[in-house]
JSON list of C-alpha atoms in Angstrom, two decimals:
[
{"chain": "A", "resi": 1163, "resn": "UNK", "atom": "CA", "xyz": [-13.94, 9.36, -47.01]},
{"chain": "A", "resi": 1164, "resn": "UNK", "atom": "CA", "xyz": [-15.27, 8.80, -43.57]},
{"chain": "A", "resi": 1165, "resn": "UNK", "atom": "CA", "xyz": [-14.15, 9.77, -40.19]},
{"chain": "A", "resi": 1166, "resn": "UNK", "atom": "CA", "xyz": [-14.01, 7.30, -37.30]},
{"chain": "A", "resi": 1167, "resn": "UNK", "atom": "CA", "xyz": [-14.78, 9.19, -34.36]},
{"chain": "A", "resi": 1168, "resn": "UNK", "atom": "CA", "xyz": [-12.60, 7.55, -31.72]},
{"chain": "A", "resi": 1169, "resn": "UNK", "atom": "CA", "xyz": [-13.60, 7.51, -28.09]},
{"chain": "A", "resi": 1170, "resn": "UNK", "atom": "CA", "xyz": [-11.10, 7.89, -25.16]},
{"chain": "A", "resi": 1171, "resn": "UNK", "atom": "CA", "xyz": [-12.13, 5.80, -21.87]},
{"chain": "A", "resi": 1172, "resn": "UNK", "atom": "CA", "xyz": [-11.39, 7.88, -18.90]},
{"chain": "A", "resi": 1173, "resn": "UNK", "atom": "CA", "xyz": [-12.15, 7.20, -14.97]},
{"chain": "A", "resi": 1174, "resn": "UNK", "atom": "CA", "xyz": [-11.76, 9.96, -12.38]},
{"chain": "A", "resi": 1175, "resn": "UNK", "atom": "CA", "xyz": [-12.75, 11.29, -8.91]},
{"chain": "A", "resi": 1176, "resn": "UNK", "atom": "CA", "xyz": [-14.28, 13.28, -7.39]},
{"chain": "A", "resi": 1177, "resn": "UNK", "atom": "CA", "xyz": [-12.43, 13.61, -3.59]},
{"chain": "A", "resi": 1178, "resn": "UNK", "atom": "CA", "xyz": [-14.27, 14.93, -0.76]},
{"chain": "A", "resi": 1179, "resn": "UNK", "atom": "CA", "xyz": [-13.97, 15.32, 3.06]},
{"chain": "A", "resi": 1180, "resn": "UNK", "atom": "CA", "xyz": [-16.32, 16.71, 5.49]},
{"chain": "A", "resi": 1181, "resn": "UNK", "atom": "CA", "xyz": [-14.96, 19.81, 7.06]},
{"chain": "A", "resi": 1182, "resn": "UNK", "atom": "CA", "xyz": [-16.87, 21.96, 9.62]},
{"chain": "A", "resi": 1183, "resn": "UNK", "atom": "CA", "xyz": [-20.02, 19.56, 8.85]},
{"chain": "A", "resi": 1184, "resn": "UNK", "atom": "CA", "xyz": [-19.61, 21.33, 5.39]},
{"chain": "A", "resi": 1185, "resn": "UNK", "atom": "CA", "xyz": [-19.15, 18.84, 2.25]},
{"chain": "A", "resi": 1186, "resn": "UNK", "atom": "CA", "xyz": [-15.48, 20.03, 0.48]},
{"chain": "A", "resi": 1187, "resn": "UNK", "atom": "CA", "xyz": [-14.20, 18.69, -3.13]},
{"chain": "A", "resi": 1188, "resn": "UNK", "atom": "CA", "xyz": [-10.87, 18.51, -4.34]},
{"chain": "A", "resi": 1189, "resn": "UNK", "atom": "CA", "xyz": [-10.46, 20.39, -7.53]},
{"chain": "A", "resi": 1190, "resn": "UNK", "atom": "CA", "xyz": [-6.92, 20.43, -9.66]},
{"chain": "A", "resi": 1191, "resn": "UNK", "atom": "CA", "xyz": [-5.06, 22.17, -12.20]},
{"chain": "A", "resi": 1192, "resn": "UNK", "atom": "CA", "xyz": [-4.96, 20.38, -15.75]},
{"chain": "A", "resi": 1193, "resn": "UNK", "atom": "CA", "xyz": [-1.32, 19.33, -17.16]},
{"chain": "A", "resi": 1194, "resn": "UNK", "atom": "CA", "xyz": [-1.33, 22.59, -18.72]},
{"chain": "A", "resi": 1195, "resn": "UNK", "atom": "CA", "xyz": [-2.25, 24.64, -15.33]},
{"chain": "A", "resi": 1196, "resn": "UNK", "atom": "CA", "xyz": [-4.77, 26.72, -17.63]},
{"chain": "A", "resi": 1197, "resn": "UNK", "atom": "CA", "xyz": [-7.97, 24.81, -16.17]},
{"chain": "A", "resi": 1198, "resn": "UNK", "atom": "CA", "xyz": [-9.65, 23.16, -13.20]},
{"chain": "A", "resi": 1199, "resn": "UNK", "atom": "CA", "xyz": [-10.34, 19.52, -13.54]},
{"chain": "A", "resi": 1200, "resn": "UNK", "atom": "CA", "xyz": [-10.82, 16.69, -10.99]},
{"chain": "A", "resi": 1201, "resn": "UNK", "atom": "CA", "xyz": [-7.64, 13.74, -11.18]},
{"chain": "A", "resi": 1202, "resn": "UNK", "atom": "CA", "xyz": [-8.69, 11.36, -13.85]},
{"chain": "A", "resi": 1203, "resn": "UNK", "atom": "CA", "xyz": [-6.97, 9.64, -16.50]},
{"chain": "A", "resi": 1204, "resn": "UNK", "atom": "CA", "xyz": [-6.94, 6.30, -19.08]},
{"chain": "A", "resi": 1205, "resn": "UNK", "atom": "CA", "xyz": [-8.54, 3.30, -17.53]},
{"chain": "A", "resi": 1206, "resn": "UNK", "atom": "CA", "xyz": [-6.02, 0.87, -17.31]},
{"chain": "A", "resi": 1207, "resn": "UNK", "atom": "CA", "xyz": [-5.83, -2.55, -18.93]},
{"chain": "A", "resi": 1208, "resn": "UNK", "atom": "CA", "xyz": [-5.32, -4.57, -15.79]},
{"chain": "A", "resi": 1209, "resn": "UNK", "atom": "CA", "xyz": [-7.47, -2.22, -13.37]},
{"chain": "A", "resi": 1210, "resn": "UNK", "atom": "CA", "xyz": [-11.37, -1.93, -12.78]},
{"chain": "A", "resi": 1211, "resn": "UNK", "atom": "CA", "xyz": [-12.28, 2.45, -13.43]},
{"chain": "A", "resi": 1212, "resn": "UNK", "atom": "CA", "xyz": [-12.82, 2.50, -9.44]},
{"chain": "A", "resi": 1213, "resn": "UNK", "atom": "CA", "xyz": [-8.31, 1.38, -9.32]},
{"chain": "A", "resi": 1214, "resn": "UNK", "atom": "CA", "xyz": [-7.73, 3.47, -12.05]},
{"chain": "A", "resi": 1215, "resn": "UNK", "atom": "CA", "xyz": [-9.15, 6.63, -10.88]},
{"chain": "A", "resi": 1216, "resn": "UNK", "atom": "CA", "xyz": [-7.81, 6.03, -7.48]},
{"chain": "A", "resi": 1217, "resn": "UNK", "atom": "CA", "xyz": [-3.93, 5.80, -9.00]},
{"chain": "A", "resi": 1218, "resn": "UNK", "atom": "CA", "xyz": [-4.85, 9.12, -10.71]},
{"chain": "A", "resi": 1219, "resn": "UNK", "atom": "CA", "xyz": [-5.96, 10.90, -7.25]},
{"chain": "A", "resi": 1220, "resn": "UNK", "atom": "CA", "xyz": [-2.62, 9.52, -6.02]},
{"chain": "A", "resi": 1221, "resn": "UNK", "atom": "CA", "xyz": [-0.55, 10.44, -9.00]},
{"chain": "A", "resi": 1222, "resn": "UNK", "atom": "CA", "xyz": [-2.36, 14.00, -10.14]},
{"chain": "A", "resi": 1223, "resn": "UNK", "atom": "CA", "xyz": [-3.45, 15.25, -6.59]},
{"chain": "A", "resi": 1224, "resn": "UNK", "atom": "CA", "xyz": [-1.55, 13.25, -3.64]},
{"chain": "A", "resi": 1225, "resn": "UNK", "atom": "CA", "xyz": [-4.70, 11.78, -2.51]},
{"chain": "A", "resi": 1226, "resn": "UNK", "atom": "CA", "xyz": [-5.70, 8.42, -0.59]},
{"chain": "A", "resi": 1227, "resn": "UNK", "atom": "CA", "xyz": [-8.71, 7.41, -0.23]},
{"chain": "A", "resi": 1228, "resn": "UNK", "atom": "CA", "xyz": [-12.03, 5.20, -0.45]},
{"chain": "A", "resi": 1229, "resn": "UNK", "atom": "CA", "xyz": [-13.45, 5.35, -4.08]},
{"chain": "A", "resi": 1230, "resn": "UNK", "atom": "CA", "xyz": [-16.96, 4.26, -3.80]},
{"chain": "A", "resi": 1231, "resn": "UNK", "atom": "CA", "xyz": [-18.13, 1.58, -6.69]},
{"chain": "A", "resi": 1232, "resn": "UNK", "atom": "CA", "xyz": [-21.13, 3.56, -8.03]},
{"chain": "A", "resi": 1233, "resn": "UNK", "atom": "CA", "xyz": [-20.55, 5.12, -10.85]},
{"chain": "A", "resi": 1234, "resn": "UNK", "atom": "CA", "xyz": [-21.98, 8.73, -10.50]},
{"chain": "A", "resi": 1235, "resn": "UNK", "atom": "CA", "xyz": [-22.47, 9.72, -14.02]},
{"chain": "A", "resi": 1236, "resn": "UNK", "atom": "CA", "xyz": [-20.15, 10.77, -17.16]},
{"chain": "A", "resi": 1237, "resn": "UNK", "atom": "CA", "xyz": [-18.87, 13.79, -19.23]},
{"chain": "A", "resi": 1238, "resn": "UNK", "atom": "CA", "xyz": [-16.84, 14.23, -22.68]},
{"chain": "A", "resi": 1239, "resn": "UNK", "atom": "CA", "xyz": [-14.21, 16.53, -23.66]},
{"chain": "A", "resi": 1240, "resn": "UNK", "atom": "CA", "xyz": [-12.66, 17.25, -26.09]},
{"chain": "A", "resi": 1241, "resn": "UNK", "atom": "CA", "xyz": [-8.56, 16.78, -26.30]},
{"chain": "A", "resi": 1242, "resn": "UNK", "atom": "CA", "xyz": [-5.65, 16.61, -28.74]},
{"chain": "A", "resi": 1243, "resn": "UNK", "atom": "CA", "xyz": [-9.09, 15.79, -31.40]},
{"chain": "A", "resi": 1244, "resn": "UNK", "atom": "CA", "xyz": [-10.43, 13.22, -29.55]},
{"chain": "A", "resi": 1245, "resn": "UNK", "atom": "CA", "xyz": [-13.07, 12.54, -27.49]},
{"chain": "A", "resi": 1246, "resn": "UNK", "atom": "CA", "xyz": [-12.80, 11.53, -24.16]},
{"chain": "A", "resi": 1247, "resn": "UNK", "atom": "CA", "xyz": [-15.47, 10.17, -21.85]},
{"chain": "A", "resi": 1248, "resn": "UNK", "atom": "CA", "xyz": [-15.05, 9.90, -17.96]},
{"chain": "A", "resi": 1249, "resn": "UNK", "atom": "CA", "xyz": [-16.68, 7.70, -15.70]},
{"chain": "A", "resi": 1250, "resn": "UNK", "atom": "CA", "xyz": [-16.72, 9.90, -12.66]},
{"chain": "A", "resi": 1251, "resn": "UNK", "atom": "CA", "xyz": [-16.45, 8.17, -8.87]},
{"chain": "A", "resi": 1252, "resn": "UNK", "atom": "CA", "xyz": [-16.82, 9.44, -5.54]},
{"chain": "A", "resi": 1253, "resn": "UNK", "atom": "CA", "xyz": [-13.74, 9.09, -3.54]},
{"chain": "A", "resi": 1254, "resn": "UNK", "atom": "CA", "xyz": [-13.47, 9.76, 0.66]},
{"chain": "A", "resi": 1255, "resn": "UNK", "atom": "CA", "xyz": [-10.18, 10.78, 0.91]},
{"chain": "A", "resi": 1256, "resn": "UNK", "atom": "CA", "xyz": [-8.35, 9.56, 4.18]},
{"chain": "A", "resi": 1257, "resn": "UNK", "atom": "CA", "xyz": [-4.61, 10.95, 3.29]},
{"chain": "A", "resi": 1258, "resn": "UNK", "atom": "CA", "xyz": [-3.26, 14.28, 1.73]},
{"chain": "A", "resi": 1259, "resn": "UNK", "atom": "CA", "xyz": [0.51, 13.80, 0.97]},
{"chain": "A", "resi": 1260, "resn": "UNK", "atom": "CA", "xyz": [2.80, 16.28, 0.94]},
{"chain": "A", "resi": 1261, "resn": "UNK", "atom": "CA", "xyz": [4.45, 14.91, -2.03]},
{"chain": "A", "resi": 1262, "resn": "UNK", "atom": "CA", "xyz": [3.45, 13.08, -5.11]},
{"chain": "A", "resi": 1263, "resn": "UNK", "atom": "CA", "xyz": [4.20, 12.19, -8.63]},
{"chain": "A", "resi": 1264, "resn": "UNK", "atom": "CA", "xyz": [2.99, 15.22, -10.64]},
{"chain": "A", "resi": 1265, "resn": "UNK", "atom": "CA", "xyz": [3.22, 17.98, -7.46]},
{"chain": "A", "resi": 1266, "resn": "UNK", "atom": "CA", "xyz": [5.48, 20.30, -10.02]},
{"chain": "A", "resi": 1267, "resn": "UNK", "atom": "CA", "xyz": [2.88, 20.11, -12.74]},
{"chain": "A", "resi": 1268, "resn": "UNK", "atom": "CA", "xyz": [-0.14, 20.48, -11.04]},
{"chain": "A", "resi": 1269, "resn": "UNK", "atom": "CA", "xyz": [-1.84, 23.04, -7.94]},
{"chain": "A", "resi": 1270, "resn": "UNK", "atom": "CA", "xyz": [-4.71, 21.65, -5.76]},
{"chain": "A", "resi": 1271, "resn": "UNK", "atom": "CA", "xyz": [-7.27, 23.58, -3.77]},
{"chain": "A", "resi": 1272, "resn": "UNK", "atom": "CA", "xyz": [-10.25, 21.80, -1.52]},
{"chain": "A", "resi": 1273, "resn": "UNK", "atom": "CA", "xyz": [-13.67, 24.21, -2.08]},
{"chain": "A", "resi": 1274, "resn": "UNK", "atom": "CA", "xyz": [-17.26, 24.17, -2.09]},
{"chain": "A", "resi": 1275, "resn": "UNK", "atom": "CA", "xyz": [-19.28, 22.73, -4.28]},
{"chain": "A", "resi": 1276, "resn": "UNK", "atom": "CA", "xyz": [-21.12, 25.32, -5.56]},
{"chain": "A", "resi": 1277, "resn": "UNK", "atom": "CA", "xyz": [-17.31, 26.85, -5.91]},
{"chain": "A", "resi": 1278, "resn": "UNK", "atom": "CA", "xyz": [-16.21, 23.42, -7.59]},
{"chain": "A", "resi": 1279, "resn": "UNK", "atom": "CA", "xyz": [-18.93, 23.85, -10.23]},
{"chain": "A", "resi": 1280, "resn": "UNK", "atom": "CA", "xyz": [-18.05, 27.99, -10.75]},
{"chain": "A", "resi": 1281, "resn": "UNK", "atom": "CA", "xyz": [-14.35, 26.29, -11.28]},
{"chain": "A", "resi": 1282, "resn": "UNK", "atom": "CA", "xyz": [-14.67, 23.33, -13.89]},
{"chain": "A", "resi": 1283, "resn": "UNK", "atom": "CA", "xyz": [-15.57, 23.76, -17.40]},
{"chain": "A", "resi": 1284, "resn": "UNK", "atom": "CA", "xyz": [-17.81, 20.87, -18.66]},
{"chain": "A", "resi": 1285, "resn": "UNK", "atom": "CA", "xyz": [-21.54, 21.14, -18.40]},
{"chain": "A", "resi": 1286, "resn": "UNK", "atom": "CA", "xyz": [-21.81, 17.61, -17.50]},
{"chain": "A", "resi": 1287, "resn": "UNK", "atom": "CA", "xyz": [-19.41, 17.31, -14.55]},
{"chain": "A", "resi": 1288, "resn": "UNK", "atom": "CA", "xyz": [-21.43, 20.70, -12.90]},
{"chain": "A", "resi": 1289, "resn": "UNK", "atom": "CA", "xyz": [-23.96, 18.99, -12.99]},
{"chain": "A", "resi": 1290, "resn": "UNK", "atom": "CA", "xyz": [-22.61, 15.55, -11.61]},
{"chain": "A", "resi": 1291, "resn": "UNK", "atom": "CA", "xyz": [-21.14, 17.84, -8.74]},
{"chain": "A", "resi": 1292, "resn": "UNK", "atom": "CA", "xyz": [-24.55, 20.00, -8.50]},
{"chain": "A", "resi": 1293, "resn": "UNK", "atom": "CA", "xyz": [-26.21, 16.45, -7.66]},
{"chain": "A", "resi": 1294, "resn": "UNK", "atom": "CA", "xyz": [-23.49, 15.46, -4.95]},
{"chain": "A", "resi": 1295, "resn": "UNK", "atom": "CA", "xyz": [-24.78, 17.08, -1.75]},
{"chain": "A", "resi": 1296, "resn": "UNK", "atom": "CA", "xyz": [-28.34, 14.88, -2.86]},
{"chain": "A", "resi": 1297, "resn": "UNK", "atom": "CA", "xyz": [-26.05, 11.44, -1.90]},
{"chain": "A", "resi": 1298, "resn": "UNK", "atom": "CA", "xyz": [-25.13, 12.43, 1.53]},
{"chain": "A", "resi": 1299, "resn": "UNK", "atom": "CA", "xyz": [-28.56, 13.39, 3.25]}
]
């Protein structure tokens, strides 16, 4: 009997603004409010990643923004038994609402990066944050 490993297509965000002259993320909580994660979600059928991952900064954070078309690298996780992979995007974010779709679920806190990467559990995604400050200067 063989297993057919099945792989989840994710896009997400990272959202950023410069405050102070001092590069912040956006980090959230996950669905379950035990973890920090950055908004991501399926890709969807009728959207490029870039659209997707922006509709998931508006939906799981309140965010608006610019989401820049370079891909900045991927990470897996594991959830439910699957594995998901997530095409992670840089995102300027122009607008913070004050309300959005899953405010009740979810809390969201703007910090450092080296605080971002203390925060967030996957090995890949501290190091696609540890690389950020490179793609500003």
């Amino acid at each position: 009997m063989s297993i057919t490993a099945v792989l989840i297509e994710q896009s997400g965000v990272i959202p950023y603004r410069i405050q102070d002259g001092q590069i912040e993320v956006m980090v959230i909580t996950s669905s379950t409010g035990k973890r920090w994660v950055i908004p991501k979600g399926l890709i969807e059928p009728d959207m490029t990643p870039q659209d997707s991952a922006a509709k998931e900064a508006w939906e799981e954070a309140g965010l608006l923004g610019q989401v820049f078309p370079d891909l900045l690298g991927t990470y897996e996780y594991q959830k439910s038994g699957y594995t998901c992979q997530v095409e992670v995007f840089l995102m300027q974010v122009q607008a913070v609402l004050e309300n959005w779709p899953e405010a009740s679920k979810r809390k969201r806190q703007w910090v450092s990066i080296p605080k971002a990467i203390k925060r967030v559990n996957e090995p890949e995604l501290k190091l696609i944050l540890g690389d950020l400050p490179h793609r500003f200067w």
